[in-house]
CSV table of C-alpha atoms and ligand atoms in Angstrom, one decimal:
chain,number,residue,atom,x,y,z
L,668,MET,CA,128.3,63.6,-81.7
L,669,ASP,CA,130.8,66.5,-82.0
L,670,THR,CA,133.4,65.1,-79.6
L,671,ALA,CA,135.6,68.3,-79.8
L,672,ASN,CA,133.0,70.1,-77.7
L,673,VAL,CA,132.3,67.5,-75.1
L,674,ARG,CA,133.4,68.9,-71.7
L,675,TRP,CA,134.5,67.1,-68.6
L,676,PRO,CA,131.8,66.9,-65.9
L,677,ASP,CA,132.2,69.5,-63.1
L,678,SER,CA,133.4,66.9,-60.8
L,679,LEU,CA,135.8,66.9,-57.8
L,680,TRP,CA,138.1,64.6,-59.7
L,681,SER,CA,138.3,66.8,-62.8
L,682,ALA,CA,139.0,69.9,-60.6
L,683,VAL,CA,141.8,68.4,-58.7
L,684,THR,CA,143.5,66.0,-61.2
L,685,PRO,CA,146.4,67.2,-63.4
L,686,PRO,CA,145.4,67.0,-67.1
L,687,GLY,CA,146.1,63.9,-69.0
L,688,SER,CA,148.5,63.4,-71.9
L,689,ASP,CA,147.8,65.0,-75.3
L,690,LEU,CA,146.5,62.3,-77.5
L,691,PRO,CA,145.9,62.0,-81.3
L,692,THR,CA,142.6,61.1,-82.9
L,693,LEU,CA,142.4,58.1,-85.2
L,694,ALA,CA,142.7,59.3,-88.8
L,695,GLY,CA,143.3,57.2,-91.9
L,696,THR,CA,144.0,53.5,-91.8
L,697,THR,CA,146.3,51.7,-89.3
L,698,GLU,CA,146.9,48.4,-87.6
L,699,ALA,CA,147.7,46.9,-84.2
L,700,ASP,CA,147.9,43.4,-82.9
L,701,VAL,CA,145.2,44.0,-80.4
L,702,ILE,CA,142.6,46.8,-80.5
L,703,VAL,CA,140.9,47.9,-77.3
L,704,ILE,CA,137.7,50.0,-77.5
L,705,GLY,CA,137.3,52.2,-74.4
L,706,ALA,CA,139.9,53.8,-72.2
L,707,GLY,CA,138.4,53.2,-68.7
L,708,PHE,CA,140.0,51.0,-66.1
L,709,THR,CA,139.1,47.8,-68.1
L,710,GLY,CA,140.5,49.0,-71.4
L,711,LEU,CA,143.6,50.7,-70.0
L,712,SER,CA,144.4,47.8,-67.6
L,713,SER,CA,144.0,45.3,-70.4
L,714,ALA,CA,146.2,47.4,-72.7
L,715,LEU,CA,148.9,47.8,-70.1
L,716,TYR,CA,149.0,44.0,-69.3
L,717,LEU,CA,149.2,43.4,-73.1
L,718,ARG,CA,152.0,46.0,-73.5
L,719,GLU,CA,154.0,44.4,-70.7
L,720,ALA,CA,153.8,41.1,-72.6
L,721,GLY,CA,155.2,42.9,-75.6
L,722,VAL,CA,152.0,43.1,-77.6
L,723,ASP,CA,151.4,46.0,-80.0
L,724,VAL,CA,148.1,47.5,-78.6
L,725,ALA,CA,146.0,50.5,-79.6
L,726,VAL,CA,143.2,51.9,-77.5
L,727,ILE,CA,140.3,53.8,-79.2
L,728,GLU,CA,138.5,56.1,-76.9
L,729,ALA,CA,135.4,58.2,-77.6
L,730,ILE,CA,136.5,61.2,-75.5
L,731,GLU,CA,139.5,60.9,-73.2
L,732,PRO,CA,140.8,58.2,-70.8
L,733,GLY,CA,138.6,58.1,-67.7
L,734,TRP,CA,135.7,59.9,-69.4
L,735,GLY,CA,133.2,57.1,-68.6
L,736,ALA,CA,132.5,55.6,-65.2
L,737,SER,CA,136.2,55.2,-64.4
L,738,GLY,CA,136.8,59.0,-64.1
L,739,ARG,CA,133.5,59.8,-62.3
L,740,ASN,CA,133.0,57.2,-59.7
L,741,ASN,CA,133.2,57.3,-55.9
L,742,GLY,CA,136.6,55.7,-56.0
L,743,GLN,CA,135.8,53.0,-53.5
L,744,VAL,CA,138.0,50.0,-54.0
L,745,ILE,CA,135.8,47.1,-53.1
L,746,PRO,CA,136.7,43.4,-53.5
L,747,THR,CA,133.1,42.0,-53.7
L,748,LEU,CA,130.2,42.3,-56.1
L,749,SER,CA,127.2,44.4,-54.9
L,750,ARG,CA,125.0,41.5,-53.9
L,751,PRO,CA,126.0,38.1,-55.2
L,752,ASP,CA,128.4,36.3,-52.8
L,753,PRO,CA,130.8,33.5,-53.7
L,754,ASP,CA,128.2,30.7,-53.4
L,755,ASP,CA,125.9,32.5,-55.9
L,756,ILE,CA,128.7,33.0,-58.3
L,757,ILE,CA,129.9,29.4,-58.1
L,758,ALA,CA,126.3,28.0,-58.3
L,759,LYS,CA,126.0,29.9,-61.6
L,760,HIS,CA,129.4,29.3,-63.1
L,761,GLY,CA,131.0,26.2,-61.4
L,762,ALA,CA,134.8,26.0,-61.7
L,763,VAL,CA,135.3,29.2,-63.6
L,764,GLY,CA,133.1,30.8,-61.0
L,765,GLU,CA,135.6,29.7,-58.3
L,766,ARG,CA,138.5,31.3,-60.3
L,767,PHE,CA,136.4,34.5,-60.7
L,768,VAL,CA,135.8,34.6,-56.9
L,769,THR,CA,139.6,34.3,-56.4
L,770,LEU,CA,140.1,37.1,-58.8
L,771,LEU,CA,137.5,39.2,-57.0
L,772,ARG,CA,139.0,38.4,-53.6
L,773,ASP,CA,142.4,39.7,-54.7
L,774,SER,CA,141.1,42.6,-56.8
L,775,ALA,CA,141.5,45.4,-54.3
L,776,SER,CA,145.1,44.4,-53.6
L,777,THR,CA,145.7,44.0,-57.3
L,778,LEU,CA,144.6,47.6,-57.9
L,779,PHE,CA,146.8,49.0,-55.1
L,780,GLU,CA,149.7,46.9,-56.3
L,781,VAL,CA,149.3,48.2,-59.9
L,782,ALA,CA,149.3,51.8,-58.7
L,783,ARG,CA,152.4,51.1,-56.6
L,784,ARG,CA,154.3,49.2,-59.3
L,785,TYR,CA,153.9,52.1,-61.8
L,786,ALA,CA,154.2,54.9,-59.2
L,787,ILE,CA,150.8,56.3,-60.1
L,788,GLU,CA,149.8,59.1,-57.7
L,789,ALA,CA,146.1,58.6,-57.3
L,790,GLU,CA,145.6,59.7,-53.7
L,791,GLN,CA,145.2,56.0,-52.9
L,792,GLU,CA,144.5,54.9,-49.3
L,793,GLN,CA,144.3,51.2,-48.5
L,794,THR,CA,142.3,51.8,-45.4
L,795,GLY,CA,139.8,49.0,-45.9
L,796,TRP,CA,136.2,48.8,-47.0
L,797,VAL,CA,133.2,48.4,-44.7
L,798,GLN,CA,129.6,47.5,-45.4
L,799,PRO,CA,127.6,48.5,-42.3
L,800,VAL,CA,124.1,47.0,-42.0
L,801,HIS,CA,121.1,49.4,-41.6
L,802,SER,CA,118.6,47.1,-39.8
L,803,PRO,CA,119.1,44.4,-37.1
L,804,GLY,CA,117.8,41.7,-39.4
L,805,ARG,CA,120.4,42.6,-42.1
L,806,ILE,CA,123.1,41.4,-39.8
L,807,LYS,CA,122.6,38.1,-41.5
L,808,ILE,CA,123.8,39.7,-44.8
L,809,ALA,CA,127.1,40.6,-43.1
L,810,GLU,CA,127.4,37.2,-41.4
L,811,ARG,CA,126.8,35.4,-44.7
L,812,ARG,CA,129.4,37.5,-46.5
L,813,VAL,CA,132.0,36.9,-43.7
L,814,ARG,CA,131.2,33.1,-43.8
L,815,GLN,CA,131.5,32.8,-47.5
L,816,TRP,CA,134.5,35.0,-48.1
L,817,SER,CA,136.4,33.5,-45.1
L,818,LYS,CA,136.1,30.1,-46.9
L,819,PHE,CA,138.1,31.7,-49.7
L,820,GLY,CA,140.7,33.1,-47.4
L,821,ALA,CA,139.7,36.7,-47.8
L,822,PRO,CA,140.8,38.9,-44.8
L,823,VAL,CA,137.2,39.7,-43.7
L,824,GLU,CA,135.7,40.2,-40.3
L,825,MET,CA,132.3,40.7,-38.7
L,826,LEU,CA,131.9,44.0,-36.9
L,827,SER,CA,129.8,44.3,-33.9
L,828,ARG,CA,127.5,47.3,-33.4
L,829,ALA,CA,130.0,48.9,-31.1
L,830,ALA,CA,132.9,48.3,-33.5
L,831,THR,CA,130.9,49.7,-36.3
L,832,ARG,CA,130.1,52.8,-34.2
L,833,ALA,CA,133.8,53.2,-33.4
L,834,MET,CA,134.8,52.8,-37.0
L,835,LEU,CA,132.2,55.1,-38.6
L,836,GLY,CA,131.3,57.4,-35.7
L,837,SER,CA,127.6,56.9,-36.0
L,838,ASP,CA,124.9,55.0,-34.2
L,839,ALA,CA,123.0,54.5,-37.4
L,840,TRP,CA,124.2,51.0,-38.1
L,841,PHE,CA,123.8,47.6,-36.4
L,842,GLY,CA,127.1,45.9,-37.3
L,843,GLY,CA,129.0,45.4,-40.5
L,844,PHE,CA,131.2,43.4,-42.9
L,845,TRP,CA,134.8,44.5,-43.0
L,846,ASN,CA,137.5,43.8,-45.6
L,847,LYS,CA,140.9,45.2,-44.9
L,848,THR,CA,142.2,45.1,-48.5
L,849,GLY,CA,139.7,47.7,-49.8
L,850,GLY,CA,140.1,51.5,-49.6
L,851,HIS,CA,139.8,54.4,-52.0
L,852,ILE,CA,141.4,56.3,-54.8
L,853,ASN,CA,141.0,59.4,-57.0
L,854,PRO,CA,139.6,57.4,-60.0
L,855,LEU,CA,140.4,60.0,-62.6
L,856,ALA,CA,144.0,60.2,-61.4
L,857,LEU,CA,144.2,56.4,-61.7
L,858,SER,CA,142.7,56.5,-65.2
L,859,ARG,CA,145.2,59.2,-66.4
L,860,GLY,CA,148.0,57.5,-64.6
L,861,LEU,CA,147.3,54.2,-66.4
L,862,ALA,CA,147.1,56.0,-69.7
L,863,ARG,CA,150.5,57.8,-69.1
L,864,VAL,CA,152.2,54.5,-68.2
L,865,LEU,CA,150.7,52.8,-71.2
L,866,LEU,CA,152.1,55.5,-73.5
L,867,GLU,CA,155.5,55.4,-71.8
L,868,ARG,CA,155.6,51.7,-72.6
L,869,GLY,CA,154.9,52.2,-76.3
L,870,GLY,CA,151.1,51.6,-76.3
L,871,ARG,CA,148.9,53.8,-78.4
L,872,ILE,CA,145.7,55.7,-77.4
L,873,TYR,CA,143.5,57.5,-79.9
L,874,ALA,CA,141.2,60.0,-78.1
L,875,ARG,CA,138.1,61.9,-79.4
L,876,SER,CA,137.6,58.9,-81.8
L,877,PRO,CA,134.3,57.2,-81.1
L,878,ALA,CA,134.3,53.7,-82.6
L,879,ILE,CA,131.2,53.4,-84.8
L,880,SER,CA,131.3,49.7,-85.5
L,881,PHE,CA,133.6,46.6,-85.4
L,882,GLU,CA,133.4,43.7,-87.8
L,883,ARG,CA,135.3,40.6,-88.9
L,884,ARG,CA,137.0,40.9,-92.3
L,885,ASN,CA,139.7,38.7,-93.8
L,886,GLN,CA,140.4,37.0,-90.5
L,887,ARG,CA,140.9,40.3,-88.8
L,888,TRP,CA,138.9,42.7,-86.7
L,889,VAL,CA,138.2,46.1,-88.2
L,890,VAL,CA,137.1,49.0,-86.1
L,891,LYS,CA,135.7,52.1,-87.8
L,892,THR,CA,135.6,55.7,-86.5
L,893,ALA,CA,134.4,58.8,-88.3
L,894,GLN,CA,137.8,59.6,-89.7
L,895,GLY,CA,139.7,56.4,-89.6
L,896,GLN,CA,139.8,52.6,-89.3
L,897,ILE,CA,142.1,50.2,-87.5
L,898,SER,CA,142.5,46.5,-88.0
L,899,GLY,CA,143.8,44.0,-85.6
L,900,ARG,CA,144.2,40.3,-84.9
L,901,ALA,CA,142.3,40.6,-81.6
L,902,LEU,CA,139.7,42.9,-80.0
L,903,ILE,CA,138.6,43.9,-76.5
L,904,VAL,CA,135.4,45.8,-76.2
L,905,ALA,CA,135.7,47.7,-72.9
L,906,THR,CA,132.9,50.3,-73.3
L,907,ASN,CA,130.8,48.9,-70.4
L,908,ALA,CA,127.8,51.0,-69.4
L,909,TYR,CA,128.7,53.7,-72.0
L,910,THR,CA,128.5,51.2,-74.9
L,911,GLY,CA,125.5,52.8,-76.5
L,912,GLU,CA,126.5,56.4,-75.8
L,913,PHE,CA,128.4,57.2,-79.0
L,914,SER,CA,127.3,54.6,-81.5
L,915,LYS,CA,124.0,52.7,-81.5
L,916,SER,CA,125.6,50.2,-83.9
L,917,LEU,CA,128.8,49.4,-81.9
L,918,ALA,CA,127.4,46.5,-79.8
L,919,PRO,CA,123.7,46.9,-79.3
L,920,ASP,CA,123.3,43.5,-77.6
L,921,ILE,CA,125.9,44.5,-75.0
L,922,ALA,CA,124.4,48.0,-74.6
L,923,HIS,CA,120.9,46.5,-74.1
L,924,GLU,CA,121.9,43.9,-71.5
L,925,VAL,CA,122.4,46.5,-68.8
L,926,MET,CA,120.2,49.3,-67.5
L,927,PRO,CA,122.4,52.5,-67.4
L,928,VAL,CA,121.3,54.1,-64.1
L,929,LEU,CA,122.4,57.7,-63.3
L,930,SER,CA,124.3,57.8,-60.0
L,931,TRP,CA,124.9,61.2,-58.4
L,932,GLN,CA,128.2,62.0,-56.8
L,933,MET,CA,129.0,64.9,-54.6
L,934,ALA,CA,131.9,66.3,-52.5
L,935,THR,CA,131.4,68.3,-49.3
L,936,GLN,CA,133.5,71.2,-48.2
L,937,PRO,CA,136.6,69.9,-46.4
L,938,LEU,CA,135.6,68.7,-42.9
L,939,SER,CA,137.2,70.2,-39.8
L,940,GLU,CA,139.8,68.3,-37.9
L,941,ALA,CA,137.4,68.1,-34.9
L,942,ALA,CA,134.7,66.5,-37.1
L,943,ARG,CA,137.2,64.1,-38.6
L,944,LYS,CA,138.1,62.8,-35.1
L,945,THR,CA,134.7,61.1,-34.9
L,946,ILE,CA,133.5,60.8,-38.5
L,947,ILE,CA,135.2,57.7,-40.0
L,948,PRO,CA,138.4,58.5,-38.2
L,949,GLY,CA,140.3,55.6,-39.8
L,950,ARG,CA,139.3,56.9,-43.3
L,951,GLN,CA,137.8,53.7,-44.5
L,952,ALA,CA,135.6,53.5,-47.6
L,953,MET,CA,131.9,52.8,-46.6
L,954,SER,CA,128.9,51.6,-48.6
L,955,ASP,CA,126.0,50.2,-46.6
L,956,THR,CA,123.2,47.7,-47.1
L,957,HIS,CA,120.5,50.2,-48.3
L,958,GLY,CA,119.2,49.6,-51.9
L,959,GLU,CA,119.2,53.4,-52.0
L,960,LEU,CA,122.8,53.2,-51.0
L,961,TYR,CA,124.4,55.3,-48.2
L,962,PHE,CA,128.1,55.7,-49.1
L,963,ALA,CA,131.0,58.0,-48.2
L,964,ARG,CA,134.8,58.2,-48.2
L,965,TYR,CA,137.3,61.1,-47.6
L,966,ASP,CA,139.3,62.5,-50.5
L,967,ALA,CA,142.9,63.7,-50.0
L,968,ARG,CA,141.6,67.2,-49.0
L,969,ASN,CA,139.3,65.8,-46.3
L,970,ARG,CA,136.1,66.3,-48.3
L,971,LEU,CA,133.5,63.6,-47.8
L,972,VAL,CA,132.7,62.2,-51.2
L,973,THR,CA,129.2,60.8,-51.2
L,974,GLY,CA,126.0,60.9,-53.3
L,975,GLY,CA,122.8,59.1,-54.1
L,976,ALA,CA,120.0,58.9,-56.6
L,977,VAL,CA,117.0,61.0,-57.4
L,978,ILE,CA,113.7,60.6,-59.1
L,979,GLY,CA,112.4,63.1,-61.7
L,980,PRO,CA,114.1,65.3,-64.3
L,981,ALA,CA,113.9,68.8,-62.6
L,982,ASN,CA,116.5,70.4,-60.3
L,983,ARG,CA,118.2,67.2,-59.7
L,984,ALA,CA,121.5,68.6,-58.4
L,985,GLU,CA,119.6,70.9,-55.9
L,986,LYS,CA,117.4,68.0,-54.8
L,987,MET,CA,120.5,65.8,-54.2
L,988,LYS,CA,122.1,68.6,-52.1
L,989,SER,CA,119.1,68.9,-49.9
L,990,MET,CA,118.5,65.2,-49.5
L,991,VAL,CA,122.1,64.2,-48.9
L,992,SER,CA,123.0,67.1,-46.5
L,993,GLY,CA,120.0,66.0,-44.4
L,994,ARG,CA,121.2,62.4,-44.5
L,995,LEU,CA,124.8,63.4,-43.5
L,996,LYS,CA,123.5,65.5,-40.6
L,997,LYS,CA,121.3,62.6,-39.4
L,998,LEU,CA,124.2,60.1,-39.6
L,999,TRP,CA,126.8,62.5,-38.0
L,1000,PRO,CA,125.1,65.5,-36.1
L,1001,GLU,CA,128.5,66.9,-35.3
L,1002,ILE,CA,129.2,67.5,-39.0
L,1003,GLY,CA,127.5,71.0,-38.6
L,1004,GLN,CA,126.6,72.9,-41.8
L,1005,VAL,CA,127.1,70.8,-45.0
L,1006,SER,CA,127.8,72.4,-48.3
L,1007,PHE,CA,128.7,70.7,-51.5
L,1008,ASP,CA,131.5,72.1,-53.7
L,1009,TYR,CA,131.0,69.6,-56.5
L,1010,VAL,CA,128.0,67.6,-57.8
L,1011,TRP,CA,128.3,65.3,-60.9
L,1012,ASN,CA,126.9,62.1,-62.2
L,1013,GLY,CA,127.7,59.0,-64.2
L,1014,TYR,CA,126.1,55.8,-65.6
L,1015,VAL,CA,126.2,52.6,-63.6
L,1016,GLY,CA,125.4,49.5,-65.7
L,1017,MET,CA,122.9,47.4,-63.7
L,1018,THR,CA,122.0,43.8,-64.6
L,1019,THR,CA,118.9,42.1,-63.4
L,1020,ASP,CA,120.8,39.6,-61.2
L,1021,PHE,CA,123.6,42.0,-60.2
L,1022,LEU,CA,126.2,39.7,-61.9
L,1023,PRO,CA,128.6,41.0,-64.5
L,1024,ARG,CA,128.3,39.8,-68.1
L,1025,ILE,CA,131.6,38.7,-69.7
L,1026,HIS,CA,131.5,37.7,-73.4
L,1027,ARG,CA,133.4,36.0,-76.2
L,1028,LEU,CA,132.5,38.1,-79.2
L,1029,GLY,CA,134.2,36.0,-81.9
L,1030,PRO,CA,137.7,34.7,-82.6
L,1031,ASP,CA,140.1,36.5,-80.2
L,1032,ALA,CA,137.4,39.0,-79.3
L,1033,TYR,CA,136.1,39.7,-75.8
L,1034,GLY,CA,134.1,42.2,-73.9
L,1035,TRP,CA,132.2,42.8,-70.7
L,1036,THR,CA,129.6,45.0,-69.0
L,1037,GLY,CA,127.4,45.1,-65.9
L,1038,CYS,CA,129.6,46.6,-63.2
L,1039,ASN,CA,126.5,47.1,-60.9
L,1040,GLY,CA,128.4,50.0,-59.3
L,1041,ARG,CA,131.1,47.7,-57.9
L,1042,ALA,CA,133.9,47.3,-60.3
L,1043,VAL,CA,136.7,49.8,-59.7
L,1044,ALA,CA,138.9,46.9,-58.4
L,1045,LEU,CA,137.3,44.2,-60.6
L,1046,SER,CA,137.8,46.1,-63.9
L,1047,ILE,CA,141.6,46.5,-63.2
L,1048,ALA,CA,141.8,42.8,-62.3
L,1049,LEU,CA,139.8,41.8,-65.4
L,1050,GLY,CA,142.3,43.6,-67.6
L,1051,ASP,CA,144.9,40.9,-66.7
L,1052,GLU,CA,142.4,38.1,-67.6
L,1053,LEU,CA,141.2,39.8,-70.9
L,1054,SER,CA,144.9,40.3,-71.9
L,1055,LYS,CA,145.6,36.6,-71.3
L,1056,ALA,CA,142.5,35.6,-73.3
L,1057,VAL,CA,143.6,37.5,-76.4
L,1058,ARG,CA,147.1,36.1,-75.9
L,1059,GLY,CA,145.7,32.6,-76.3
L,1060,HIS,CA,145.8,31.3,-72.7
L,1061,PRO,CA,143.6,28.3,-72.3
L,1062,GLU,CA,140.1,29.2,-71.2
L,1063,SER,CA,140.2,26.5,-68.6
L,1064,GLU,CA,142.8,28.7,-66.7
L,1065,LEU,CA,141.0,32.0,-67.1
L,1066,ALA,CA,138.7,33.6,-64.5
L,1067,LEU,CA,136.2,34.7,-67.1
L,1068,PRO,CA,132.7,33.2,-66.7
L,1069,PHE,CA,131.5,33.7,-70.2
L,1070,THR,CA,127.8,34.0,-71.2
L,1071,ASP,CA,126.2,35.1,-74.4
L,1072,PRO,CA,124.8,38.6,-74.5
L,1073,VAL,CA,121.1,38.6,-73.7
L,1074,PRO,CA,119.5,42.0,-74.3
L,1075,ILE,CA,116.8,43.1,-71.8
L,1076,VAL,CA,113.4,43.0,-73.4
L,1077,ALA,CA,111.8,46.5,-74.0
L,1078,HIS,CA,115.1,48.1,-73.0
L,1079,GLY,CA,114.2,51.6,-74.3
L,1080,LEU,CA,110.9,51.6,-72.3
L,1081,LEU,CA,112.5,50.2,-69.2
L,1082,ARG,CA,115.3,52.7,-69.3
L,1083,ARG,CA,112.8,55.5,-69.1
L,1084,VAL,CA,111.0,54.0,-66.1
L,1085,ALA,CA,114.1,52.5,-64.3
L,1086,PRO,CA,114.6,55.6,-62.1
L,1087,LEU,CA,111.2,54.7,-60.5
L,1088,MET,CA,112.9,51.6,-59.1
L,1089,LEU,CA,114.2,53.9,-56.4
L,1090,MET,CA,110.7,53.9,-54.9
L,1091,VAL,CA,110.9,50.2,-54.7
L,1092,TYR,CA,114.3,50.3,-53.1
L,1093,ARG,CA,113.1,52.9,-50.5
L,1094,TRP,CA,110.1,50.7,-49.6
L,1095,ARG,CA,112.4,47.7,-49.2
L,1096,ASP,CA,115.0,49.6,-47.3
L,1097,ALA,CA,112.3,50.7,-44.8
L,1098,ARG,CA,111.2,47.1,-44.1
L,1099,GLU,CA,113.0,44.5,-42.0
L,1100,ILE,CA,114.1,41.4,-44.0
L,1101,ALA,CA,112.9,38.0,-43.1
V,730,FAD,C1,128.9,57.5,-60.5
V,730,FAD,C2,129.5,56.1,-60.3
V,730,FAD,C3,130.0,55.8,-59.1
V,730,FAD,C4,130.7,54.5,-59.0
V,730,FAD,N1,131.3,54.2,-57.8
V,730,FAD,C5,132.0,53.1,-57.7
V,730,FAD,C6,132.7,52.8,-56.5
V,730,FAD,O1,132.9,53.6,-55.6
V,730,FAD,N2,133.4,51.6,-56.4
V,730,FAD,C7,133.3,50.7,-57.4
V,730,FAD,O2,133.8,49.6,-57.3
V,730,FAD,N3,132.6,50.9,-58.6
V,730,FAD,C8,132.0,52.1,-58.7
V,730,FAD,N4,131.4,52.4,-59.9
V,730,FAD,C9,131.6,51.5,-61.0
V,730,FAD,C10,133.0,51.7,-61.7
V,730,FAD,O3,133.2,53.1,-61.9
V,730,FAD,C11,133.0,50.9,-63.0
V,730,FAD,O4,132.7,49.6,-62.8
V,730,FAD,C12,134.3,51.0,-63.7
V,730,FAD,O5,134.8,52.3,-63.8
V,730,FAD,C13,134.1,50.4,-65.1
V,730,FAD,O6,135.3,50.6,-65.9
V,730,FAD,P1,135.3,50.3,-67.4
V,730,FAD,O7,136.6,50.7,-67.9
V,730,FAD,O8,134.8,48.9,-67.6
V,730,FAD,O9,134.2,51.3,-68.1
V,730,FAD,P2,134.2,52.9,-68.3
V,730,FAD,O10,135.1,53.5,-67.3
V,730,FAD,O11,132.8,53.4,-68.4
V,730,FAD,O12,134.9,53.0,-69.7
V,730,FAD,C14,134.3,52.9,-70.9
V,730,FAD,C15,135.0,53.8,-71.9
V,730,FAD,O13,134.5,53.5,-73.2
V,730,FAD,C16,134.4,54.7,-73.9
V,730,FAD,N5,133.5,54.5,-75.0
V,730,FAD,C17,132.1,54.3,-75.0
V,730,FAD,N6,131.7,54.1,-76.2
V,730,FAD,C18,132.8,54.2,-77.0
V,730,FAD,C19,132.9,54.1,-78.4
V,730,FAD,N7,131.9,54.0,-79.3
V,730,FAD,N8,134.2,54.3,-79.0
V,730,FAD,C20,135.2,54.5,-78.1
V,730,FAD,N9,135.1,54.6,-76.8
V,730,FAD,C21,133.9,54.4,-76.3
V,730,FAD,C22,133.8,55.7,-72.8
V,730,FAD,O14,134.0,57.1,-73.2
V,730,FAD,C23,134.6,55.3,-71.6
V,730,FAD,O15,135.8,56.0,-71.4
V,730,FAD,C24,130.8,53.6,-60.1
V,730,FAD,C25,130.2,54.0,-61.3
V,730,FAD,C26,129.6,55.3,-61.5
V,730,FAD,C27,129.1,55.7,-62.8
């Protein structure tokens, strides 16, 4: 791929965020103590924690910091996974699962604290995160989440129907799960801010340098790009759902253990002051219980940033505009005319059980994938753990539930038909749960 000609998506975030630092490409042969592949939240956060510990770290990025999911997402800071709750995680992973749940519980606060510590201006608002439920029977989802997260001391609450109506300004939902530590950010500003801080502290980032492969040679990790190569004692592969995008040979097992699903994002025109008095007046981030997710949050200019998914290859942006404006008007009739100033998309890495996959890739080498659309906060928090792993902290202290990469069978075929899952989600969403 000719990376020089790859352009930023026409997103709200790329329109409003000041450009990132000028970065070199990797050319010739060089070394670092730790090599990180991928400059999203995971890679940048890992590198920053490493740099703070005095480690010589170099990040190799295919395009620019934030180019993957980290610069295009909805920016909701959510301290839970999409579906699995603490009991599910602990049933699968035992003691390390408990440490992972604790990491997840604190992940939103960790993100806001990192932004504060480094004075990163990312339009951050720690207004809380709410998951309203879209049918009476699904109240039990919220009740279960409140019960399980309360056991772990998370600041969560059950919202009644009236409280949900007051918080979101809509009668569409029947109650909800509420976590005060969540909120929202401009994710590209956070990506670029982390990159800037890393450079200021002496870390290196090579941009427009897709890694083609990594291998173990003479007790070191060697990463090759088109024009250069770098060797290091340790390696973190932080390419997540974009793992197969630039090199099929980079880590095919990791690329094939998630289904990259295109998620559309869109930003409305700024809402009027009158509309904002009733529509999510407390500016919380919201994602509900639909499989075909309803989600929204304000940006700093009072646009609603929302989105969805669509089936079929033709006119997708236009189809999204018509579908989502209809949805917004139904949820909030007082919104009036809805127009969208920005429409863009990005890949969410879905796993079959909605759990992330975290791997030991060899001596002092780690990686993960499977964000399931819920890892803005988690990826920042994982950076701390991954940095500890490559610094030799005992695994018994880490919140990293390792598994071996298990590629999805017939991945290529399933990737083509995966968008049809939306029909299954719609069918399930329309039915009450038992
Ligand atoms: C549209 C969308 C909306 C989302 N909304 C939310 C949300 O509101 N809340 C939430 O919690 N989560 C959300 N997510 C998920 C969240 O964005 C991700 O979990 C998170 O950004 C993952 O960060 P990461 O650093 O692990 O991966 P990424 O940000 O994807 O970073 C991977 C990086 O690796 C680079 N790369 C890939 N291959 C190579 C290579 N060969 N060589 C060098 N570099 C390479 C890519 O260019 C990219 O920059 C959303 C995701 C998407 C796509």
